[in-house]
Protein backbone atom coordinates (compact mmCIF):
# COMPACT_ATOMS: atom_id res chain seq x y z
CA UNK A 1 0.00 0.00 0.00
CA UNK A 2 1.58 3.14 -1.38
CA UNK A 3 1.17 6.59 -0.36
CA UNK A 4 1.10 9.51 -2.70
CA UNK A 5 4.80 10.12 -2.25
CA UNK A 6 5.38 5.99 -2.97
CA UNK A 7 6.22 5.41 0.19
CA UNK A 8 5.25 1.84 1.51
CA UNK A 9 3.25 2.85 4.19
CA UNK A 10 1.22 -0.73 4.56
CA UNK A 11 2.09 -4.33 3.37
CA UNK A 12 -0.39 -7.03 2.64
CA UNK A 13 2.36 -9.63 3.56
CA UNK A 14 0.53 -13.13 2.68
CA UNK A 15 2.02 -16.22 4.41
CA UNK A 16 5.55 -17.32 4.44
CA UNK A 17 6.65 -20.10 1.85
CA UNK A 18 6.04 -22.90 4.02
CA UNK A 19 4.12 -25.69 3.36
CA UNK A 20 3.21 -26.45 6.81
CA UNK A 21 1.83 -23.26 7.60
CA UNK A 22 -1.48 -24.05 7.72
CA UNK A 23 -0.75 -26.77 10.47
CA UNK A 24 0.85 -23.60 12.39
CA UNK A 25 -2.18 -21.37 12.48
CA UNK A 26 -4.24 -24.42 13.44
CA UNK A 27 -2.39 -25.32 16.28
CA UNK A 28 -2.24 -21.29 17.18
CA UNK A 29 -5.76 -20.91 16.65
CA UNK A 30 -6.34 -24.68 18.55
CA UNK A 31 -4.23 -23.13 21.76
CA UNK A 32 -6.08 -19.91 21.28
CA UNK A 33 -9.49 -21.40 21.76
CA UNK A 34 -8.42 -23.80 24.57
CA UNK A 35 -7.50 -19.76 26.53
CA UNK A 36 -10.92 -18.53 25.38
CA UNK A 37 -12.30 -21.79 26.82
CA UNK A 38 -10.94 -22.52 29.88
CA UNK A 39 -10.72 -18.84 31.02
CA UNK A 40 -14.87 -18.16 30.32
CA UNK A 41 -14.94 -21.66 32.72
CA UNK A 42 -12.60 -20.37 35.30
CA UNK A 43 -14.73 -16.64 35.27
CA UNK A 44 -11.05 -15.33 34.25
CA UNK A 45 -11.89 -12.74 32.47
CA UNK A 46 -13.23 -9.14 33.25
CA UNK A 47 -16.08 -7.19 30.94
CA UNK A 48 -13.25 -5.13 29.40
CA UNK A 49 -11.58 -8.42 28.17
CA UNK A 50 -14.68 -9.36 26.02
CA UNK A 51 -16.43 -5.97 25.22
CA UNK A 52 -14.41 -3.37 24.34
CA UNK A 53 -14.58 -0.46 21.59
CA UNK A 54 -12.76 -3.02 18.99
CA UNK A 55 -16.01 -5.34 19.42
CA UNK A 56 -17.47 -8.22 21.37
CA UNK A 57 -14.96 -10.75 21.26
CA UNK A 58 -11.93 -11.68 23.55
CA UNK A 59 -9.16 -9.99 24.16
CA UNK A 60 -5.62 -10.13 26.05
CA UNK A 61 -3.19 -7.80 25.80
CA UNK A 62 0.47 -8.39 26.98
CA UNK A 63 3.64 -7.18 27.09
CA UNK A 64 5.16 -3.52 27.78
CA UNK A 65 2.77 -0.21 27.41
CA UNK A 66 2.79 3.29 28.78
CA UNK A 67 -0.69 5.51 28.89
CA UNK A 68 -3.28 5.16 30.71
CA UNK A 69 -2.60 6.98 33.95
CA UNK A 70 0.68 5.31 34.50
CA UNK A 71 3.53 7.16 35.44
CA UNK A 72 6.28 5.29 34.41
CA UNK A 73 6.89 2.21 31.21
CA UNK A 74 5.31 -1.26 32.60
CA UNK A 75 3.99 -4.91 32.23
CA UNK A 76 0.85 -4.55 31.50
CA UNK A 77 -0.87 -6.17 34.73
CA UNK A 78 -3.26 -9.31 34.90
CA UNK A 79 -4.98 -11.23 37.94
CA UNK A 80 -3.21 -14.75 38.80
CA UNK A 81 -5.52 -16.72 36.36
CA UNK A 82 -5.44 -14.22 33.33
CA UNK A 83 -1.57 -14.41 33.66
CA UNK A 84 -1.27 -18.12 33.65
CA UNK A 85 -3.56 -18.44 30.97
CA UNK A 86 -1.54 -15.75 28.62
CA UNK A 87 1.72 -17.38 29.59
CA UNK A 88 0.29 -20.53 27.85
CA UNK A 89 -0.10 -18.36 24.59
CA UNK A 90 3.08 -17.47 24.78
CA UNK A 91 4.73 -20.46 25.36
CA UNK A 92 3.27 -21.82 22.09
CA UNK A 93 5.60 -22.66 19.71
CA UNK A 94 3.39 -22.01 16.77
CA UNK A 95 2.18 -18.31 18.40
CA UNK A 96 5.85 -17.73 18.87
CA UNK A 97 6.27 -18.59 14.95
CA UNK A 98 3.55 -16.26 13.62
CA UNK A 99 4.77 -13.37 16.18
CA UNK A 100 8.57 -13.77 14.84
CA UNK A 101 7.43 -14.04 10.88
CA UNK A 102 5.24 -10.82 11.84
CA UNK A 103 8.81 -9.26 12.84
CA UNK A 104 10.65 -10.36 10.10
CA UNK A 105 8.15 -8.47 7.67
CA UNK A 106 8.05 -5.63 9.48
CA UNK A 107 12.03 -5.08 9.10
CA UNK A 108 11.96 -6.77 5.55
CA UNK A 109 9.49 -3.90 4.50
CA UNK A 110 10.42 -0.83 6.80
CA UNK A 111 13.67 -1.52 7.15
CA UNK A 112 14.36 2.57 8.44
CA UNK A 113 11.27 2.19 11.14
CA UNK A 114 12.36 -1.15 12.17
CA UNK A 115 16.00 0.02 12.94
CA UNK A 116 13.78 3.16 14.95
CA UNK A 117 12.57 0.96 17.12
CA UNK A 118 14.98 -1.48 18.11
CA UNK A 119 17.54 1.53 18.90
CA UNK A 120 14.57 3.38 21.03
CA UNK A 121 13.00 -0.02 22.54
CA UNK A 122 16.73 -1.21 23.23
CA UNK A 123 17.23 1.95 25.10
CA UNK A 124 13.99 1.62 27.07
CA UNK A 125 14.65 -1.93 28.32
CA UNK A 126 18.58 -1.18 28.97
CA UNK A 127 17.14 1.73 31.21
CA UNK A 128 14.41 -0.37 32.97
CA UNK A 129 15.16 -4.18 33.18
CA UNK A 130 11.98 -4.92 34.52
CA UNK A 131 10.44 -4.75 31.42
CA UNK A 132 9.63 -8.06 30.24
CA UNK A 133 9.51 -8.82 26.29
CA UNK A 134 6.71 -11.21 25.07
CA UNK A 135 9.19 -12.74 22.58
CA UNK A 136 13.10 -13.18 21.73
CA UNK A 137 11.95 -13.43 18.19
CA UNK A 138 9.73 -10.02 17.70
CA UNK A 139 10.77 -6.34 17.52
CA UNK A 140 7.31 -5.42 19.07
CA UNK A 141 6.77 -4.80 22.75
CA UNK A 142 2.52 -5.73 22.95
CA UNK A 143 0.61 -7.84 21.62
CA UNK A 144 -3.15 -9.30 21.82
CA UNK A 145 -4.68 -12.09 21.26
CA UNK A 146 -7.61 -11.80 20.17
CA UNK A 147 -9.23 -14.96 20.92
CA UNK A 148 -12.75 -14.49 19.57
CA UNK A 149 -14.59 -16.84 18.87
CA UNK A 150 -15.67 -14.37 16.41
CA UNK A 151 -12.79 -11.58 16.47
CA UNK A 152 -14.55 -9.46 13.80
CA UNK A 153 -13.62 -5.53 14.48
CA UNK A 154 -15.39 -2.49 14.24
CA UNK A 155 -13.97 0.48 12.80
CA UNK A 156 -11.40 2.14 14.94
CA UNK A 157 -8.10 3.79 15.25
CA UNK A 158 -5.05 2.94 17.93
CA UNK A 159 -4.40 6.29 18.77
CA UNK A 160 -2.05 5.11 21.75
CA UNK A 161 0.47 3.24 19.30
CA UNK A 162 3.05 5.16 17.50
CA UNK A 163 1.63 7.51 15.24
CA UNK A 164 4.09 6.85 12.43
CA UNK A 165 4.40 3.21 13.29
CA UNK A 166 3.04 -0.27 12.06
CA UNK A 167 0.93 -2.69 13.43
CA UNK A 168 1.41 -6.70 12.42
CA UNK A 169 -1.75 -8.34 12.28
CA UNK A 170 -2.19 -12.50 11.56
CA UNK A 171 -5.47 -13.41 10.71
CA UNK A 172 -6.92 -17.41 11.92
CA UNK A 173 -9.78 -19.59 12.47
CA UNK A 174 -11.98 -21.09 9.96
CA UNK A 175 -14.01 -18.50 7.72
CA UNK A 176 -14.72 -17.93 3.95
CA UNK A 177 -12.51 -15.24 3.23
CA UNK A 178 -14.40 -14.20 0.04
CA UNK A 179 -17.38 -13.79 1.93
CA UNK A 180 -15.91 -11.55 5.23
CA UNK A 181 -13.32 -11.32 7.55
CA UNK A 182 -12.04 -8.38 4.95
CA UNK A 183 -9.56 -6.43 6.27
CA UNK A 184 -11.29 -2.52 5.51
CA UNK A 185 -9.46 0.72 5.59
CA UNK A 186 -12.00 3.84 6.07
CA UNK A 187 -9.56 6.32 5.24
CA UNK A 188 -8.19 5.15 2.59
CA UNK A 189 -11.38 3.73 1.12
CA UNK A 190 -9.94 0.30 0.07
CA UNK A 191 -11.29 -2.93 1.60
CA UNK A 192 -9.29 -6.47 0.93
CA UNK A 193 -10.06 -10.30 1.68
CA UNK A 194 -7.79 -11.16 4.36
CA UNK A 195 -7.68 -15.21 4.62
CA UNK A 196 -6.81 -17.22 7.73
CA UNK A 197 -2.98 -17.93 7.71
CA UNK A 198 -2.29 -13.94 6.19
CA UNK A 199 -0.24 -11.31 8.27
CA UNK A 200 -0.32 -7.77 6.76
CA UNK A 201 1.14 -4.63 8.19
CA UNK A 202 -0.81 -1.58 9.05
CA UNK A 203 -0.56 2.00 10.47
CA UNK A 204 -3.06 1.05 12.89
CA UNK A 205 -2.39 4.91 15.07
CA UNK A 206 -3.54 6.79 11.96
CA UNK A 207 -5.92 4.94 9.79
CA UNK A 208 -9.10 3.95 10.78
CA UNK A 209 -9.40 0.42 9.95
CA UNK A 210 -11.87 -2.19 10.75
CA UNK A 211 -13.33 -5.92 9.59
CA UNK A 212 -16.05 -6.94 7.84
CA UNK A 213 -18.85 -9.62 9.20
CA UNK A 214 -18.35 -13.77 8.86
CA UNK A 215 -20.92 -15.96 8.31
CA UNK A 216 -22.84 -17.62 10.68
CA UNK A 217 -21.38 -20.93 12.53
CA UNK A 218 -17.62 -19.89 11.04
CA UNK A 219 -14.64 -18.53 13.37
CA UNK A 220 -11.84 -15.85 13.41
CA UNK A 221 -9.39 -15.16 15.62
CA UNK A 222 -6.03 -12.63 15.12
CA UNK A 223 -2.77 -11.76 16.61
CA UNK A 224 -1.61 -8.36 16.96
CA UNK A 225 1.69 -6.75 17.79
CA UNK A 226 2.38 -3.23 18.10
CA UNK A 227 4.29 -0.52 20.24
CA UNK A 228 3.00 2.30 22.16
CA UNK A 229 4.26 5.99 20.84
CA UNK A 230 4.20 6.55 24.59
CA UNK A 231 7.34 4.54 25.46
CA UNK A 232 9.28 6.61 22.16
CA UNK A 233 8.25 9.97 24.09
CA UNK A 234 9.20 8.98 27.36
CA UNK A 235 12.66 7.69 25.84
CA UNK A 236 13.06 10.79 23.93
CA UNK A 237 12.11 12.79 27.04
CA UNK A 238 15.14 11.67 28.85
CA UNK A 239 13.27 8.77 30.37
CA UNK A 240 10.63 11.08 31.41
CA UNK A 241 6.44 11.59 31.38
CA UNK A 242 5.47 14.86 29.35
CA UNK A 243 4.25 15.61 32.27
CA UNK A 244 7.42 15.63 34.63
CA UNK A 245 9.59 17.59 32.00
CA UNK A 246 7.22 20.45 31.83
CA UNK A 247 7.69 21.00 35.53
CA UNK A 248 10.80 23.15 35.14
CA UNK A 249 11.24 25.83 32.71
CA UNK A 250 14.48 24.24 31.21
CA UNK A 251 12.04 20.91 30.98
CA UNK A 252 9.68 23.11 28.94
CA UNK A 253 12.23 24.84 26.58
CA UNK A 254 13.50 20.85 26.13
CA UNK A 255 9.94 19.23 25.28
CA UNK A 256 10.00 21.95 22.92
CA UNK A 257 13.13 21.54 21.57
CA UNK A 258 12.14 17.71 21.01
CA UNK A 259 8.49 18.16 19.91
CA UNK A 260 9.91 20.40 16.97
CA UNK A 261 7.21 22.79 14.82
CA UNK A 262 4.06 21.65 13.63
CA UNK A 263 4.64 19.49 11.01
CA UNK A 264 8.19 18.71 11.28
CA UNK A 265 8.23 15.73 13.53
CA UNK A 266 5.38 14.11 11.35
CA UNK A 267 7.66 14.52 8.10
CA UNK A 268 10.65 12.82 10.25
CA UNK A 269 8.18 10.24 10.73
CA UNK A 270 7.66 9.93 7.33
CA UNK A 271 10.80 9.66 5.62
CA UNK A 272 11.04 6.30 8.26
CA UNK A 273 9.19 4.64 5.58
CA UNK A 274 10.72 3.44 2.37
CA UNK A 275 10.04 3.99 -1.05
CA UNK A 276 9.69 0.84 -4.08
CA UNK A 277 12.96 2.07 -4.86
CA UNK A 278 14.65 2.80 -1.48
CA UNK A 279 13.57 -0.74 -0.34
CA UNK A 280 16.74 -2.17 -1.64
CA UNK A 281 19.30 0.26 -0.67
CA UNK A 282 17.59 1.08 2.87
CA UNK A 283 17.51 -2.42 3.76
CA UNK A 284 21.37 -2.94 2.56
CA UNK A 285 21.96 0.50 4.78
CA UNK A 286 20.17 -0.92 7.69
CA UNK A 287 21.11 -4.59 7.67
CA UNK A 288 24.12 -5.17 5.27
CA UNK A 289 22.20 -7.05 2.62
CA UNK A 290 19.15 -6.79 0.71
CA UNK A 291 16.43 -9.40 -0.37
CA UNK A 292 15.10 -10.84 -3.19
């Protein structure tokens, strides 16, 4: 998905070439549903978990966020049972699969934003080693699983992630993809089928996006990862909340120093995504070698 400018600003990234991949989103969506199940029977889960402004379905998020009234970078926080149910999600081998092929096409198609946020994320968990990461194998510092059974979103925007960033999303379940499940942007007035097994990337903090309806007696389920624009700001704040540099009037001359003029910071933000022609020589600048 090109902008104006040709920038690749979204990336319907398929599946990779793997002829057992369908036996890996099976056994993700299998462990998925076995969560969904056992927590609904255990009374795990809170109203927030499966009705939320995304749509009735579950979900758990995990993994390192800042917003929401905290003051500092954290885990986000679960009761005993949610926890030991999300730790089974991420021990699965086959989530842990999907979450690092979800990295890999995030750096193999913003090679610039990619190298943004593993020198800012780096920083953030040198700084605080409390932070926990989801996985060894994935850039991204959240994710949810969104367990369903029927994980079919209304229109929205994630205004807390990064702006400028991308989302990875990995559709599952069992659904007629020519039928629904489409992946819809509002914005940009484009809607695509989005099968079960498909990962695509997205600028989820600044483009409305959204699904459309399954049929009856099918399922859908997706994994998301994504990063908070929160933990950039507090990074670039000198590990600081906006609101403790503002206290002082140096703070305030800083924030402004960082913040830049209307306008700028967005183009920064920008030029973090490459061009069809860039892709080659920013990935050889970032990593050493290109790609076929």
């Amino acid at each position: 998905i090109l902008d104006a400018s040709g920038r690749i600003v979204g990336v319907l990234v398929g599946h990779p070439n793997d002829p057992l991949w369908d036996l890996v989103i099976n056994d993700a969506s299998e462990a998925m549903t076995k969560v969904q199940e056992l927590g609904l029977q255990q009374d795990a889960f809170t109203e927030n978990h499966l009705n939320h402004r995304r749509g009735d379905f579950l979900a758990l998020p995990v993994g390192v966020s800042f917003g929401g009234g905290q003051s500092v970078p954290g885990n986000l926080v679960h009761s005993k049972e949610q926890r030991r149910l999300i730790q089974r999600l991420l021990d699965c081998h086959s989530i842990r699969r999907i979450c690092g092929f979800q990295s890999s096409a995030f750096a193999a198609f913003a090679p610039k934003l990619y190298r943004y946020y593993a020198d800012t994320l780096g920083k953030l968990f040198r700084k605080h080693q409390g932070l926990a990461h989801n996985f060894s194998n994935s850039i991204f510092p959240a994710a949810s699983f969104n367990c369903g059974p029927v994980t079919v979103s209304l229109d929205h925007t994630d205004y807390g992630n990064l702006s400028h960033g991308l989302c990875a999303l990995t559709a599952l379940g069992s659904y007629d993809f020519t039928k629904g499940g489409h992946i819809a942007f509002l914005n940009l007035k484009l809607v695509v089928q989005f099968p079960p097994g498909s990962t695509a990337l997205i600028p989820s903090g600044c483009v409305a996006h959204g699904n459309t309806p399954i049929q009856d007696g099918e399922t859908r389920l997706s994994i998301a990862q994504y990063a908070a624009g929160g933990l950039f700001r507090w990074v670039a704040y000198g590990f600081k909340s906006a609101k403790s540099i503002m206290k002082t009037k140096a703070g305030k001359k800083e924030k402004g120093r960082i913040d830049m003029e209307d306008g700028v910071r967005w183009t920064q933000g920008l030029d973090m995504f490459s061009t069809v022609d860039e892709l080659q020589s920013d990935l050889l600048a970032t990593f050493g070698h290109s790609i076929d």
